[in-house]
Coordinates of C-alpha atoms in Angstrom, one line a residue:
M14 CA 4.1 -2.9 -21.9
S15 CA 4.0 -1.2 -18.6
K16 CA 3.0 2.5 -18.2
Y17 CA 5.1 3.1 -15.0
K18 CA 8.7 2.6 -14.2
R19 CA 8.5 2.8 -10.4
V20 CA 5.3 2.4 -8.4
L21 CA 4.3 2.1 -4.7
L22 CA 1.6 -0.5 -4.1
K23 CA -0.5 0.2 -1.0
L24 CA -2.3 -2.9 0.4
S25 CA -4.7 -2.9 3.3
G26 CA -3.9 -5.6 5.9
E27 CA -7.5 -6.8 5.3
A28 CA -6.6 -7.5 1.8
L29 CA -4.4 -10.3 3.0
A30 CA -7.0 -11.9 5.1
G31 CA -9.5 -12.6 2.2
D32 CA -12.9 -13.8 3.4
K33 CA -11.6 -14.8 6.7
G34 CA -11.5 -11.2 7.8
F35 CA -8.5 -11.9 10.2
G36 CA -5.0 -13.2 9.8
I37 CA -3.2 -14.0 6.7
D38 CA -4.7 -16.2 3.9
P39 CA -1.8 -17.8 2.0
K40 CA -3.9 -18.2 -1.1
I41 CA -4.6 -14.4 -1.3
V42 CA -0.9 -13.6 -0.6
N43 CA 0.2 -16.0 -3.4
K44 CA -2.4 -14.5 -5.7
I45 CA -0.9 -11.0 -5.1
T46 CA 2.7 -12.4 -5.4
K47 CA 2.1 -13.9 -8.8
Q48 CA 1.0 -10.5 -10.1
I49 CA 4.0 -8.7 -8.6
E50 CA 6.3 -11.3 -10.1
K51 CA 4.8 -10.5 -13.6
V52 CA 5.4 -6.8 -13.4
V53 CA 8.9 -7.1 -12.0
K54 CA 9.7 -9.2 -15.0
Q55 CA 8.5 -6.4 -17.1
G56 CA 11.1 -4.2 -15.5
V57 CA 8.8 -2.3 -13.2
E58 CA 10.3 -1.2 -9.9
V59 CA 7.9 -2.1 -7.1
A60 CA 7.7 -0.8 -3.5
I61 CA 5.0 -2.0 -1.1
V62 CA 3.4 -0.7 2.0
V63 CA 0.9 -3.0 3.7
G64 CA -1.4 -2.2 6.6
G65 CA -1.9 -4.3 9.7
G66 CA -5.6 -4.2 10.2
N67 CA -6.0 -7.9 9.6
I68 CA -4.1 -8.5 12.9
W69 CA -4.4 -5.3 15.0
R70 CA -5.5 -1.8 14.8
G71 CA -4.2 1.0 17.0
K72 CA -7.7 2.5 17.3
T73 CA -9.0 -0.8 18.7
G74 CA -6.5 -0.7 21.5
E75 CA -7.3 2.9 22.3
E76 CA -11.0 1.9 22.6
L77 CA -10.0 -0.8 25.0
G78 CA -8.3 1.8 27.3
M79 CA -4.7 1.4 26.0
E80 CA -2.5 4.4 25.5
R81 CA -2.6 5.3 21.8
P82 CA 1.2 5.2 21.4
T83 CA 1.3 1.7 22.8
A84 CA -1.6 0.5 20.7
D85 CA 0.0 2.0 17.5
S86 CA 3.2 0.3 18.3
M87 CA 1.4 -2.9 18.3
G88 CA 0.0 -1.9 14.9
M89 CA 3.4 -1.3 13.6
L90 CA 4.4 -4.8 14.5
A91 CA 1.4 -6.2 12.8
T92 CA 2.6 -4.5 9.5
V93 CA 6.0 -6.2 10.0
M94 CA 4.2 -9.6 10.2
N95 CA 2.3 -8.9 7.0
S96 CA 5.5 -7.7 5.3
L97 CA 7.5 -10.8 6.2
A98 CA 4.7 -13.0 4.8
L99 CA 4.7 -11.1 1.6
Q100 CA 8.5 -11.3 1.4
D101 CA 8.5 -15.0 2.0
S102 CA 5.9 -15.6 -0.8
L103 CA 7.7 -13.3 -3.2
E104 CA 11.0 -15.1 -2.7
H105 CA 9.4 -18.5 -3.1
A106 CA 8.4 -17.2 -6.5
G107 CA 11.9 -16.2 -7.3
V108 CA 11.5 -12.4 -6.7
D109 CA 14.3 -10.9 -4.8
T110 CA 12.8 -8.9 -1.9
R111 CA 13.8 -6.7 1.0
V112 CA 11.8 -5.6 4.1
L113 CA 12.9 -2.3 5.5
T114 CA 11.5 -1.1 8.8
S115 CA 11.3 2.3 10.2
V116 CA 11.8 0.8 13.8
E117 CA 15.0 -1.2 13.9
M118 CA 14.8 -4.9 14.2
K119 CA 17.9 -6.1 12.5
A120 CA 17.4 -9.8 13.1
M121 CA 14.3 -9.7 10.9
A122 CA 14.7 -6.8 8.4
E123 CA 16.9 -3.9 7.3
P124 CA 16.5 -0.5 8.8
Y125 CA 14.8 1.9 6.4
I126 CA 17.4 4.1 4.7
R127 CA 16.1 6.1 1.7
R128 CA 19.2 5.7 -0.5
R129 CA 19.4 1.9 0.3
A130 CA 15.7 1.5 -0.6
I131 CA 16.2 3.2 -4.0
R132 CA 19.2 1.1 -4.6
H133 CA 17.2 -2.1 -4.0
L134 CA 14.6 -0.9 -6.4
E135 CA 17.3 -0.1 -9.1
K136 CA 18.6 -3.6 -8.7
G137 CA 15.2 -5.0 -9.4
R138 CA 14.3 -6.0 -5.9
V139 CA 10.9 -5.5 -4.4
A140 CA 11.1 -3.2 -1.4
I141 CA 8.6 -3.6 1.4
F142 CA 8.3 -0.7 3.9
A143 CA 7.1 -1.9 7.3
A144 CA 6.4 -0.4 10.7
G145 CA 4.8 2.6 9.4
I146 CA 6.9 5.8 9.7
G147 CA 8.0 4.7 13.2
N148 CA 5.7 7.1 15.1
P149 CA 2.3 6.7 16.7
F150 CA -0.7 8.6 15.4
F151 CA 0.3 8.2 11.8
S152 CA -1.4 5.7 9.5
T153 CA 0.1 3.4 6.9
D154 CA -1.7 5.6 4.3
T155 CA 0.6 8.4 5.4
T156 CA 3.5 6.0 5.3
A157 CA 2.6 5.2 1.6
A158 CA 2.4 8.8 0.7
L159 CA 5.7 9.7 2.4
R160 CA 7.7 6.7 1.0
A161 CA 6.3 7.2 -2.4
K162 CA 7.6 10.7 -2.5
E163 CA 11.0 9.8 -0.9
I164 CA 11.6 7.1 -3.6
D165 CA 10.2 9.2 -6.5
A166 CA 7.4 6.7 -7.3
E167 CA 5.3 7.9 -10.2
V168 CA 2.0 6.8 -8.7
I169 CA 0.5 5.2 -5.5
L170 CA -1.6 2.1 -6.4
M171 CA -4.2 1.5 -3.7
G172 CA -5.3 -2.0 -3.9
K173 CA -8.7 -2.6 -2.3
N174 CA -10.7 -5.8 -1.6
G175 CA -14.4 -5.7 -2.0
V176 CA -14.6 -2.3 -3.8
D177 CA -13.4 -1.3 -7.3
G178 CA -12.8 2.4 -6.8
V179 CA -14.0 5.5 -5.0
Y180 CA -17.8 5.9 -4.5
S181 CA -19.9 8.8 -3.3
A182 CA -20.9 6.6 -0.4
D183 CA -20.2 3.1 0.8
P184 CA -21.7 0.9 -2.0
K185 CA -22.3 -1.9 0.4
L186 CA -24.6 0.2 2.5
D187 CA -26.0 2.7 -0.1
K188 CA -27.3 1.2 -3.4
T189 CA -27.5 4.7 -4.9
A190 CA -23.7 5.4 -4.4
T191 CA -22.0 6.3 -7.6
K192 CA -18.5 5.6 -8.6
F193 CA -16.0 8.2 -9.6
D194 CA -13.6 7.6 -12.6
N195 CA -11.5 10.7 -11.9
L196 CA -11.1 12.9 -8.9
K197 CA -9.0 15.8 -7.6
H198 CA -7.2 15.5 -4.3
M199 CA -9.2 18.4 -3.1
D200 CA -12.5 16.6 -4.1
V201 CA -11.5 13.8 -1.7
I202 CA -10.9 16.3 1.1
S203 CA -14.0 18.5 0.5
K204 CA -16.3 15.5 0.0
S205 CA -14.9 13.6 2.9
L206 CA -14.5 10.5 0.7
A207 CA -13.1 7.4 2.3
V208 CA -9.8 7.0 0.3
M209 CA -7.2 7.6 2.8
D210 CA -6.9 9.8 5.9
S211 CA -6.7 13.6 5.6
T212 CA -3.0 13.8 6.5
A213 CA -2.1 11.4 3.7
I214 CA -4.4 12.8 1.0
T215 CA -3.2 16.3 1.9
F216 CA 0.4 15.3 1.6
C217 CA -0.4 13.7 -1.8
M218 CA -2.0 16.9 -3.0
D219 CA 0.9 19.2 -1.8
N220 CA 3.4 16.9 -3.5
N221 CA 1.4 16.2 -6.7
L222 CA 1.3 12.5 -6.1
P223 CA -1.3 10.8 -8.2
L224 CA -3.2 7.7 -6.9
I225 CA -5.2 5.0 -8.5
V226 CA -7.7 3.2 -6.3
F227 CA -8.7 -0.2 -7.6
S228 CA -9.9 -3.7 -6.8
I229 CA -7.4 -6.5 -6.3
D230 CA -10.2 -9.1 -6.2
E231 CA -10.1 -9.7 -10.0
E232 CA -7.4 -11.7 -11.7
D233 CA -4.3 -9.7 -12.6
N234 CA -5.7 -6.3 -11.8
I235 CA -2.3 -5.2 -10.4
V236 CA -0.7 -6.1 -13.7
K237 CA -3.5 -4.4 -15.7
V238 CA -3.3 -1.2 -13.8
I239 CA 0.5 -0.9 -14.1
N240 CA 0.2 -1.6 -17.8
G241 CA -2.2 1.4 -18.1
Q242 CA -5.6 -0.2 -18.5
P243 CA -8.2 2.2 -17.2
M244 CA -9.8 1.0 -14.1
G245 CA -10.9 2.1 -10.6
T246 CA -10.6 5.8 -9.7
K247 CA -7.6 8.1 -10.7
I248 CA -6.9 10.9 -8.2
T249 CA -4.7 13.7 -9.4
K250 CA -3.9 17.4 -8.5

């Protein structure tokens, strides 16, 4: 039995790359798809925001001397590629899906309109929000926070690969790092914890949006977290 009626799932672009570290691994995408299919069948309304770091990062372009708005625009296109890959996989699994972009590209996806997005969710379709918020300098973390509030999602589920929650330091680099089971939004800000950027976490705090940071590496973790099984790190106001 699912704990939530409507959720926003935030996936990093790297999560789609798997061990390759770059590009899209069909096996990983299908693994995620199967879990989403299960929760949709339970009646859960699922929206998704996926990053583009497996293809391109705006900061990378800036470091190479590009103007940040141009580099970020390329990053927005990377999120569209990932979103279309997820849509294709979901629809092959029989899950009706719509990609909605904040930058119009009508030949590939629908333009993002809040009421239309909510209607898709009400009809049992998965809504994937691509191209960020359509402006440079804002991350897909901020997109996830904004869209979650706009569609009245009950929680943001941040699916991570290689880590099972929020730690006091990078557990890959610091063996003494400790995992947090529960945090406040302000803790994330004051401790400078690597959960999401400061704009996104501040927005979540101001709008009382809870987050659960968990690993998508284990089998059916998306299903488990939506069904209320305690895992990862819960962040609340």
